[in-house]
GROMACS .gro file of N, CA, C and O in nm:
model
  384
    1MET      N    1   0.084  -0.118   0.000
    1MET     CA    2   0.000   0.000   0.000
    1MET      C    3   0.089   0.124   0.000
    1MET      O    4   0.189   0.129   0.069
    2SER      N    5   0.051   0.226  -0.075
    2SER     CA    6   0.129   0.349  -0.088
    2SER      C    7   0.111   0.438   0.034
    2SER      O    8   0.004   0.447   0.093
    3GLN      N    9   0.219   0.506   0.070
    3GLN     CA   10   0.216   0.597   0.183
    3GLN      C   11   0.195   0.743   0.139
    3GLN      O   12   0.198   0.833   0.221
    4ASP      N   13   0.180   0.767   0.009
    4ASP     CA   14   0.165   0.905  -0.041
    4ASP      C   15   0.023   0.934  -0.089
    4ASP      O   16   0.002   1.010  -0.181
    5PHE      N   17  -0.074   0.877  -0.023
    5PHE     CA   18  -0.212   0.899  -0.058
    5PHE      C   19  -0.256   1.038  -0.014
    5PHE      O   20  -0.219   1.086   0.093
    6GLY      N   21  -0.334   1.105  -0.095
    6GLY     CA   22  -0.387   1.237  -0.059
    6GLY      C   23  -0.309   1.350  -0.123
    6GLY      O   24  -0.225   1.329  -0.210
    7ARG      N   25  -0.338   1.467  -0.078
    7ARG     CA   26  -0.275   1.586  -0.134
    7ARG      C   27  -0.171   1.642  -0.037
    7ARG      O   28  -0.185   1.631   0.083
    8GLU      N   29  -0.074   1.707  -0.096
    8GLU     CA   30   0.029   1.771  -0.016
    8GLU      C   31  -0.029   1.894   0.052
    8GLU      O   32  -0.110   1.967  -0.007
    9LEU      N   33   0.013   1.920   0.174
    9LEU     CA   34  -0.033   2.040   0.244
    9LEU      C   35   0.023   2.163   0.177
    9LEU      O   36   0.138   2.162   0.129
   10PRO      N   37  -0.052   2.273   0.172
   10PRO     CA   38   0.002   2.395   0.113
   10PRO      C   39   0.117   2.449   0.197
   10PRO      O   40   0.120   2.431   0.318
   11HIS      N   41   0.210   2.510   0.131
   11HIS     CA   42   0.325   2.568   0.200
   11HIS      C   43   0.282   2.690   0.279
   11HIS      O   44   0.187   2.760   0.242
   12ALA      N   45   0.354   2.719   0.383
   12ALA     CA   46   0.325   2.836   0.465
   12ALA      C   47   0.349   2.962   0.383
   12ALA      O   48   0.444   2.969   0.304
   13HIS      N   49   0.265   3.061   0.402
   13HIS     CA   50   0.278   3.187   0.330
   13HIS      C   51   0.394   3.268   0.388
   13HIS      O   52   0.408   3.279   0.509
   14THR      N   53   0.475   3.322   0.301
   14THR     CA   54   0.585   3.408   0.346
   14THR      C   55   0.554   3.551   0.306
   14THR      O   56   0.510   3.577   0.194
   15GLN      N   57   0.577   3.642   0.397
   15GLN     CA   58   0.556   3.783   0.369
   15GLN      C   59   0.670   3.836   0.282
   15GLN      O   60   0.787   3.816   0.314
   16THR      N   61   0.634   3.900   0.173
   16THR     CA   62   0.734   3.961   0.086
   16THR      C   63   0.698   4.106   0.063
   16THR      O   64   0.584   4.148   0.083
   17VAL      N   65   0.795   4.183   0.021
   17VAL     CA   66   0.772   4.323  -0.008
   17VAL      C   67   0.704   4.333  -0.144
   17VAL      O   68   0.751   4.275  -0.242
   18HIS      N   69   0.594   4.405  -0.148
   18HIS     CA   70   0.522   4.422  -0.273
   18HIS      C   71   0.583   4.537  -0.353
   18HIS      O   72   0.642   4.629  -0.298
   19ARG      N   73   0.565   4.531  -0.484
   19ARG     CA   74   0.612   4.637  -0.571
   19ARG      C   75   0.529   4.762  -0.547
   19ARG      O   76   0.409   4.755  -0.519
   20LYS      N   77   0.591   4.877  -0.560
   20LYS     CA   78   0.519   5.003  -0.546
   20LYS      C   79   0.412   5.013  -0.655
   20LYS      O   80   0.429   4.960  -0.765
   21PRO      N   81   0.303   5.084  -0.628
   21PRO     CA   82   0.200   5.098  -0.731
   21PRO      C   83   0.244   5.191  -0.844
   21PRO      O   84   0.324   5.283  -0.824
   22THR      N   85   0.193   5.165  -0.961
   22THR     CA   86   0.222   5.249  -1.077
   22THR      C   87   0.154   5.384  -1.059
   22THR      O   88   0.037   5.391  -1.022
   23ARG      N   89   0.228   5.490  -1.085
   23ARG     CA   90   0.176   5.625  -1.061
   23ARG      C   91   0.143   5.700  -1.190
   23ARG      O   92   0.050   5.780  -1.194
   24TYR      N   93   0.221   5.679  -1.296
   24TYR     CA   94   0.203   5.755  -1.420
   24TYR      C   95   0.186   5.662  -1.539
   24TYR      O   96   0.252   5.559  -1.549
   25LEU      N   97   0.100   5.703  -1.629
   25LEU     CA   98   0.083   5.637  -1.759
   25LEU      C   99   0.112   5.743  -1.864
   25LEU      O  100   0.046   5.847  -1.869
   26VAL      N  101   0.213   5.718  -1.945
   26VAL     CA  102   0.252   5.812  -2.051
   26VAL      C  103   0.220   5.750  -2.185
   26VAL      O  104   0.267   5.641  -2.218
   27VAL      N  105   0.136   5.817  -2.262
   27VAL     CA  106   0.103   5.775  -2.397
   27VAL      C  107   0.185   5.863  -2.490
   27VAL      O  108   0.169   5.985  -2.492
   28ILE      N  109   0.277   5.798  -2.564
   28ILE     CA  110   0.375   5.874  -2.642
   28ILE      C  111   0.403   5.804  -2.775
   28ILE      O  112   0.399   5.681  -2.783
   29ASP      N  113   0.429   5.884  -2.877
   29ASP     CA  114   0.467   5.833  -3.008
   29ASP      C  115   0.612   5.786  -3.001
   29ASP      O  116   0.698   5.857  -2.949
   30ALA      N  117   0.637   5.668  -3.052
   30ALA     CA  118   0.773   5.613  -3.054
   30ALA      C  119   0.808   5.579  -3.198
   30ALA      O  120   0.801   5.464  -3.240
   31GLY      N  121   0.839   5.681  -3.275
   31GLY     CA  122   0.875   5.659  -3.414
   31GLY      C  123   0.761   5.611  -3.501
   31GLY      O  124   0.779   5.523  -3.584
   32GLY      N  125   0.642   5.666  -3.481
   32GLY     CA  126   0.527   5.628  -3.562
   32GLY      C  127   0.441   5.521  -3.499
   32GLY      O  128   0.339   5.481  -3.554
   33TYR      N  129   0.479   5.472  -3.385
   33TYR     CA  130   0.405   5.368  -3.314
   33TYR      C  131   0.373   5.422  -3.175
   33TYR      O  132   0.464   5.456  -3.098
   34VAL      N  133   0.246   5.434  -3.140
   34VAL     CA  134   0.206   5.494  -3.012
   34VAL      C  135   0.210   5.387  -2.904
   34VAL      O  136   0.148   5.282  -2.917
   35VAL      N  137   0.286   5.416  -2.798
   35VAL     CA  138   0.301   5.321  -2.688
   35VAL      C  139   0.252   5.384  -2.558
   35VAL      O  140   0.249   5.506  -2.543
   36ALA      N  141   0.215   5.298  -2.466
   36ALA     CA  142   0.180   5.339  -2.331
   36ALA      C  143   0.291   5.288  -2.240
   36ALA      O  144   0.325   5.170  -2.244
   37ARG      N  145   0.348   5.378  -2.162
   37ARG     CA  146   0.456   5.342  -2.072
   37ARG      C  147   0.413   5.370  -1.929
   37ARG      O  148   0.361   5.476  -1.900
   38LEU      N  149   0.435   5.274  -1.842
   38LEU     CA  150   0.396   5.285  -1.701
   38LEU      C  151   0.519   5.318  -1.616
   38LEU      O  152   0.625   5.256  -1.634
   39PHE      N  153   0.502   5.413  -1.524
   39PHE     CA  154   0.613   5.457  -1.440
   39PHE      C  155   0.572   5.461  -1.293
   39PHE      O  156   0.456   5.489  -1.260
   40LEU      N  157   0.669   5.436  -1.206
   40LEU     CA  158   0.650   5.456  -1.063
   40LEU      C  159   0.659   5.605  -1.034
   40LEU      O  160   0.694   5.685  -1.122
   41ASP      N  161   0.633   5.645  -0.909
   41ASP     CA  162   0.644   5.786  -0.874
   41ASP      C  163   0.786   5.838  -0.885
   41ASP      O  164   0.809   5.958  -0.893
   42THR      N  165   0.885   5.748  -0.891
   42THR     CA  166   1.025   5.786  -0.907
   42THR      C  167   1.063   5.800  -1.054
   42THR      O  168   1.180   5.821  -1.085
   43ARG      N  169   0.967   5.784  -1.143
   43ARG     CA  170   0.985   5.788  -1.290
   43ARG      C  171   1.064   5.668  -1.340
   43ARG      O  172   1.125   5.672  -1.445
   44GLU      N  173   1.062   5.558  -1.266
   44GLU     CA  174   1.123   5.433  -1.310
   44GLU      C  175   1.019   5.358  -1.391
   44GLU      O  176   0.907   5.335  -1.346
   45GLN      N  177   1.055   5.318  -1.513
   45GLN     CA  178   0.961   5.248  -1.599
   45GLN      C  179   0.940   5.105  -1.552
   45GLN      O  180   1.036   5.034  -1.523
   46VAL      N  181   0.813   5.063  -1.546
   46VAL     CA  182   0.781   4.927  -1.503
   46VAL      C  183   0.700   4.851  -1.608
   46VAL      O  184   0.671   4.733  -1.589
   47GLY      N  185   0.666   4.916  -1.719
   47GLY     CA  186   0.591   4.847  -1.823
   47GLY      C  187   0.578   4.930  -1.948
   47GLY      O  188   0.588   5.053  -1.945
   48GLU      N  189   0.558   4.861  -2.062
   48GLU     CA  190   0.537   4.929  -2.189
   48GLU      C  191   0.454   4.837  -2.278
   48GLU      O  192   0.480   4.717  -2.285
   49PHE      N  193   0.352   4.894  -2.343
   49PHE     CA  194   0.267   4.815  -2.431
   49PHE      C  195   0.200   4.906  -2.532
   49PHE      O  196   0.209   5.029  -2.524
   50ASP      N  197   0.131   4.847  -2.627
   50ASP     CA  198   0.061   4.919  -2.733
   50ASP      C  199  -0.048   5.008  -2.672
   50ASP      O  200  -0.130   4.960  -2.593
   51ALA      N  201  -0.050   5.133  -2.708
   51ALA     CA  202  -0.146   5.227  -2.651
   51ALA      C  203  -0.287   5.208  -2.706
   51ALA      O  204  -0.381   5.266  -2.654
   52ALA      N  205  -0.304   5.125  -2.807
   52ALA     CA  206  -0.436   5.103  -2.865
   52ALA      C  207  -0.514   4.993  -2.792
   52ALA      O  208  -0.624   4.958  -2.833
   53THR      N  209  -0.460   4.940  -2.684
   53THR     CA  210  -0.528   4.832  -2.613
   53THR      C  211  -0.644   4.885  -2.529
   53THR      O  212  -0.648   5.002  -2.492
   54GLU      N  213  -0.734   4.795  -2.498
   54GLU     CA  214  -0.851   4.831  -2.417
   54GLU      C  215  -0.811   4.872  -2.276
   54GLU      O  216  -0.876   4.955  -2.213
   55GLU      N  217  -0.702   4.817  -2.226
   55GLU     CA  218  -0.657   4.847  -2.090
   55GLU      C  219  -0.622   4.994  -2.073
   55GLU      O  220  -0.646   5.054  -1.969
   56VAL      N  221  -0.565   5.055  -2.177
   56VAL     CA  222  -0.533   5.198  -2.170
   56VAL      C  223  -0.661   5.279  -2.157
   56VAL      O  224  -0.670   5.371  -2.075
   57ALA      N  225  -0.761   5.244  -2.232
   57ALA     CA  226  -0.890   5.314  -2.224
   57ALA      C  227  -0.952   5.298  -2.085
   57ALA      O  228  -1.006   5.394  -2.029
   58GLN      N  229  -0.940   5.180  -2.028
   58GLN     CA  230  -0.995   5.156  -1.894
   58GLN      C  231  -0.919   5.234  -1.788
   58GLN      O  232  -0.979   5.290  -1.697
   59MET      N  233  -0.786   5.237  -1.798
   59MET     CA  234  -0.705   5.307  -1.698
   59MET      C  235  -0.725   5.458  -1.702
   59MET      O  236  -0.711   5.524  -1.600
   60THR      N  237  -0.756   5.511  -1.818
   60THR     CA  238  -0.765   5.656  -1.832
   60THR      C  239  -0.908   5.710  -1.826
   60THR      O  240  -0.927   5.831  -1.834
   61THR      N  241  -1.005   5.622  -1.809
   61THR     CA  242  -1.144   5.667  -1.800
   61THR      C  243  -1.161   5.761  -1.682
   61THR      O  244  -1.126   5.730  -1.569
   62GLY      N  245  -1.211   5.881  -1.710
   62GLY     CA  246  -1.235   5.980  -1.606
   62GLY      C  247  -1.113   6.062  -1.568
   62GLY      O  248  -1.123   6.152  -1.485
   63LEU      N  249  -0.998   6.034  -1.627
   63LEU     CA  250  -0.877   6.110  -1.596
   63LEU      C  251  -0.850   6.212  -1.706
   63LEU      O  252  -0.882   6.191  -1.822
   64VAL      N  253  -0.789   6.322  -1.667
   64VAL     CA  254  -0.750   6.425  -1.763
   64VAL      C  255  -0.598   6.422  -1.775
   64VAL      O  256  -0.527   6.428  -1.675
   65ALA      N  257  -0.549   6.412  -1.897
   65ALA     CA  258  -0.405   6.403  -1.920
   65ALA      C  259  -0.341   6.540  -1.917
   65ALA      O  260  -0.400   6.639  -1.960
   66ASP      N  261  -0.218   6.543  -1.866
   66ASP     CA  262  -0.135   6.662  -1.879
   66ASP      C  263  -0.069   6.654  -2.015
   66ASP      O  264  -0.021   6.549  -2.056
   67LYS      N  265  -0.066   6.766  -2.085
   67LYS     CA  266  -0.008   6.769  -2.219
   67LYS      C  267   0.143   6.789  -2.208
   67LYS      O  268   0.190   6.883  -2.147
   68GLY      N  269   0.218   6.696  -2.264
   68GLY     CA  270   0.362   6.708  -2.270
   68GLY      C  271   0.433   6.649  -2.149
   68GLY      O  272   0.382   6.650  -2.038
   69ALA      N  273   0.551   6.597  -2.176
   69ALA     CA  274   0.639   6.543  -2.072
   69ALA      C  275   0.776   6.606  -2.092
   69ALA      O  276   0.876   6.538  -2.112
   70GLU      N  277   0.778   6.738  -2.087
   70GLU     CA  278   0.901   6.811  -2.118
   70GLU      C  279   0.979   6.855  -1.995
   70GLU      O  280   1.088   6.908  -2.007
   71GLY      N  281   0.924   6.833  -1.877
   71GLY     CA  282   0.991   6.875  -1.755
   71GLY      C  283   1.118   6.796  -1.728
   71GLY      O  284   1.139   6.685  -1.781
   72ALA      N  285   1.202   6.852  -1.645
   72ALA     CA  286   1.330   6.789  -1.611
   72ALA      C  287   1.310   6.653  -1.544
   72ALA      O  288   1.394   6.564  -1.556
   73GLU      N  289   1.197   6.635  -1.476
   73GLU     CA  290   1.171   6.508  -1.409
   73GLU      C  291   1.154   6.392  -1.507
   73GLU      O  292   1.171   6.275  -1.472
   74TRP      N  293   1.124   6.422  -1.633
   74TRP     CA  294   1.105   6.320  -1.736
   74TRP      C  295   1.228   6.300  -1.823
   74TRP      O  296   1.229   6.213  -1.910
   75ASP      N  297   1.332   6.380  -1.804
   75ASP     CA  298   1.450   6.371  -1.891
   75ASP      C  299   1.510   6.231  -1.898
   75ASP      O  300   1.533   6.178  -2.005
   76ARG      N  301   1.535   6.173  -1.785
   76ARG     CA  302   1.598   6.040  -1.784
   76ARG      C  303   1.500   5.931  -1.829
   76ARG      O  304   1.535   5.840  -1.902
   77ALA      N  305   1.375   5.940  -1.784
   77ALA     CA  306   1.277   5.837  -1.815
   77ALA      C  307   1.243   5.830  -1.964
   77ALA      O  308   1.217   5.723  -2.017
   78LEU      N  309   1.245   5.945  -2.030
   78LEU     CA  310   1.207   5.950  -2.172
   78LEU      C  311   1.323   5.994  -2.261
   78LEU      O  312   1.302   6.055  -2.366
   79GLU      N  313   1.444   5.961  -2.222
   79GLU     CA  314   1.561   6.008  -2.296
   79GLU      C  315   1.570   5.955  -2.439
   79GLU      O  316   1.636   6.014  -2.522
   80GLY      N  317   1.501   5.846  -2.471
   80GLY     CA  318   1.505   5.792  -2.606
   80GLY      C  319   1.406   5.858  -2.702
   80GLY      O  320   1.403   5.824  -2.819
   81HIS      N  321   1.327   5.952  -2.652
   81HIS     CA  322   1.227   6.018  -2.734
   81HIS      C  323   1.272   6.157  -2.774
   81HIS      O  324   1.344   6.224  -2.700
   82SER      N  325   1.227   6.200  -2.891
   82SER     CA  326   1.262   6.333  -2.940
   82SER      C  327   1.184   6.440  -2.863
   82SER      O  328   1.086   6.410  -2.793
   83ALA      N  329   1.227   6.564  -2.879
   83ALA     CA  330   1.159   6.675  -2.812
   83ALA      C  331   1.014   6.688  -2.859
   83ALA      O  332   0.924   6.716  -2.780
   84SER      N  333   0.989   6.666  -2.988
   84SER     CA  334   0.852   6.676  -3.039
   84SER      C  335   0.764   6.563  -2.986
   84SER      O  336   0.646   6.584  -2.957
   85GLU      N  337   0.820   6.444  -2.973
   85GLU     CA  338   0.743   6.332  -2.916
   85GLU      C  339   0.708   6.360  -2.770
   85GLU      O  340   0.596   6.335  -2.727
   86ARG      N  341   0.803   6.414  -2.697
   86ARG     CA  342   0.777   6.448  -2.556
   86ARG      C  343   0.677   6.561  -2.544
   86ARG      O  344   0.594   6.563  -2.454
   87HIS      N  345   0.681   6.656  -2.636
   87HIS     CA  346   0.587   6.769  -2.634
   87HIS      C  347   0.444   6.719  -2.657
   87HIS      O  348   0.349   6.771  -2.597
   88ASP      N  349   0.426   6.622  -2.744
   88ASP     CA  350   0.293   6.572  -2.778
   88ASP      C  351   0.245   6.459  -2.685
   88ASP      O  352   0.132   6.412  -2.700
   89ALA      N  353   0.326   6.418  -2.592
   89ALA     CA  354   0.291   6.306  -2.502
   89ALA      C  355   0.174   6.345  -2.412
   89ALA      O  356   0.153   6.461  -2.380
   90GLN      N  357   0.098   6.244  -2.372
   90GLN     CA  358  -0.010   6.262  -2.275
   90GLN      C  359   0.031   6.189  -2.148
   90GLN      O  360   0.061   6.069  -2.150
   91VAL      N  361   0.034   6.263  -2.036
   91VAL     CA  362   0.076   6.206  -1.908
   91VAL      C  363  -0.045   6.198  -1.816
   91VAL      O  364  -0.105   6.301  -1.783
   92TYR      N  365  -0.080   6.076  -1.777
   92TYR     CA  366  -0.192   6.054  -1.685
   92TYR      C  367  -0.135   6.019  -1.547
   92TYR      O  368  -0.045   5.936  -1.536
   93THR      N  369  -0.188   6.083  -1.445
   93THR     CA  370  -0.153   6.048  -1.308
   93THR      C  371  -0.262   5.953  -1.259
   93THR      O  372  -0.379   5.989  -1.249
   94LEU      N  373  -0.221   5.828  -1.231
   94LEU     CA  374  -0.316   5.725  -1.194
   94LEU      C  375  -0.353   5.734  -1.047
   94LEU      O  376  -0.271   5.770  -0.962
   95ASP      N  377  -0.477   5.699  -1.016
   95ASP     CA  378  -0.522   5.695  -0.878
   95ASP      C  379  -0.458   5.578  -0.806
   95ASP      O  380  -0.444   5.470  -0.860
   96LEU      N  381  -0.420   5.602  -0.683
   96LEU     CA  382  -0.358   5.494  -0.604
   96LEU      C  383  -0.459   5.425  -0.518
   96LEU      O  384  -0.551   5.474  -0.471
   0.00000   0.00000   0.00000
């Protein structure tokens, strides 16, 4: 007779540090392709995807975008974008 009958007990839960919540959503042209980039409050990028997705529409419902990401706080985060792309960018501050 087998001694391994039944299911294994679940492992004990370990507390881990959670990632900070995303604070900014930047919709910006990237060489003819519009992307949505997600940033922490420190302007560290944590995600990038096609801005035409339904998720972007859901995240921005009821929010008003700031026009342009030309401030010094965006210099490092958006250094790969031209000045005109940064000028036309839409910056959404997400609710926490």
